[in-house]
Amino acid sequence: MTRLTKLGAVVGTAIATAYGGAVILHEPLVSSSDHGGGSRLETLRNRVHDPDAVVPSREAQQSALVAAGKSNPLDVLVIGGGATGSGAALDAVTRGLRVGLVERDDFAAGTSSRSTKLLHGGVRYLEKAVFKLDYGQFKLVLHALEERKQVIDNAPHLCHALPCMTPCFSWFEVVYYWMGLKMYDLVAGRQLLHLSRYYSTKESADLFPTLARQGKDRSLRGTVVYYDGQMNDARLNVGLACTAALAGAAVLNHAEVVSLLKDDDGKRIIGARIRDNLTGKEFDTYAKVIVNAGGPFCDSIRKMANKNAQEMIAPSSGVHIILPDYYSPEGMGLIVPKTKDGRVVFMLPWLGRTVAGTTDSSTTITYLPEPHEDEIQFILDAISDYLNVKVRRSDVLSAWSGIRPLAVDPTAKNTESVSRDHVVCEDYPGLVTITGGKWTTYRSMAEDAVNAAIKSGKLTTTSGCVTNNLRIVGGEGWEPSSFTVLAQQYKRMKSTYGGKVVPGVMDSAAAKHLSHAYGTLAERVAAIAQNENMGKRLAHGYPYLEAEVAYCARNEYCESAIDFIARRTRLAFLETDAARKALPRVIEILANEHKWDNSKQKEELEKATEFLKTFKSSKNAQFHDGKHN
């Protein structure tokens, strides 16, 4: 059977699946009867989205964890503050459970801040499902497409639909990709973002001016544009953690589990020994169930319970680079599903720059992974085949590596054939491990982990899972036009070096940034910029304001300079040199908020400088307001 014949044969099945026909390939993720009552959900929403709500202080959160003793344990203690861990804490606390979360570094410090920034169903996996007749892969795509829409709906200020262009260099490719992406639309069903469509060569060039019409012995025959979601991953993760805190969870970053506590018989995990990495102090926290959401590091937690535990993680390295905005137009991405060596390559607009990637290769698990030069060169070489502009290493503003925690399939020959589906297991009583999966499905992964924890600890909840219908902090009531309120009602008051205060306009760039980063809470940041004279930009060419440092220190558990430049804002990821230049002022403001002495400020500068060295930008890479120099 040819590829096109196989593809066509499955379309009917997809239609039936997506629109409720006779062929039913999957059950609903959660039935209506599984969800909690409306009154409790409304109470939760009011608590989380109260305009005057403030997250508990870090000290209060730590005290709550310390108070969870043997006689008064938490229901659930989550280890790991990435997307899945923060999602699990939010899920559990909104079911009425007593919940704690500890993260040894910062929320999203690991894989969750180093993603492709896409919320996707997995076009590539749909292709595999068709041609390998793999029902498991097909279910994975169906599930991810459902979750994609829910993530966008629950964090509208941080997520949006993004059109992605797929170039076609033969009429066969035009038909093949058009049919495949129409099938992707059909499988999405009611969760469809926008319909895919074909564009001629001329139309494609108008939409994507840097796309090459002519290549090596080939000519562009047109493109097929489809839609997936895009997000600000680290801020979404921080939002999940803060939402969990507002809902009643005790979340604590920079708190590391050093050992697990067992009952007197040594047969069940009943808690954890935790070290506050900011002070060095250690304390015990007891819980009926521990959820291990350590990402690539989940095996190290499992080995604390059983040193002979078989490893579950097959780590895969994903490298991304940031290029100036002129490489791709605003609002249109470019995705090549299969390059000459069979890999996927993409260029996507992201926060005013262009993110390109990626690699997918086996790696070792390290705390701060660094991209290798050959991986950066591979991405540059791959995208140069599809562009009509000179692709230069000196244009790389930042480059980073993330480790995908793929669940091991012993029969897999390479990481691409390992399923991206997640695994939940309890191989030691009281310790539930969740691993694998991807950002798009974090919510349902968290739901599965909490379900397993409830079963393990025989926990009593007040409702079922409600996170499919609960917006994260800043998302309720947000509209794309919300930035206009900031632009019209606030000034950026700026202190000069001479001590004089000068009023500045809250321009559209700054207002849009604040609105998208903080949602309905953006006015709080704007008020600090206006009332505390912190309206200056932190870096030339970027909309980040001094006021954000103070706001994040007070409201988002921002405890270090790295927390701010990498995860409260994305400056380290967008341009390493700009982040380095912003550090002194960032540290000055944080020092005022956290009462740091000179020694602590110097230590912060050294740590942040070393951190930025892991982002392999070009020393010559500069951003000159979008002009190709």
CSV table of C-alpha atoms in Angstrom, one decimal, residues 314-318 359-365 372 375 404 413-416:
chain,number,residue,atom,x,y,z
A,314,ALA,CA,16.2,7.3,28.3
A,315,PRO,CA,17.5,10.9,28.3
A,316,SER,CA,17.4,12.7,24.9
A,317,SER,CA,19.0,16.0,24.2
A,318,GLY,CA,17.0,18.8,22.4
A,359,THR,CA,18.1,17.9,17.8
A,360,ASP,CA,17.0,14.5,19.2
A,361,SER,CA,19.9,12.5,20.3
A,362,SER,CA,20.8,10.3,23.3
A,363,THR,CA,22.6,12.1,26.1
A,364,THR,CA,23.7,11.8,29.7
A,365,ILE,CA,21.8,13.4,32.5
A,372,HIS,CA,27.6,21.2,21.6
A,375,GLU,CA,24.5,20.5,17.3
A,404,ARG,CA,13.7,15.1,27.4
A,413,LYS,CA,16.7,1.2,18.9
A,414,ASN,CA,16.8,5.0,19.1
A,415,THR,CA,15.1,7.8,21.0
A,416,GLU,CA,12.8,8.7,18.2
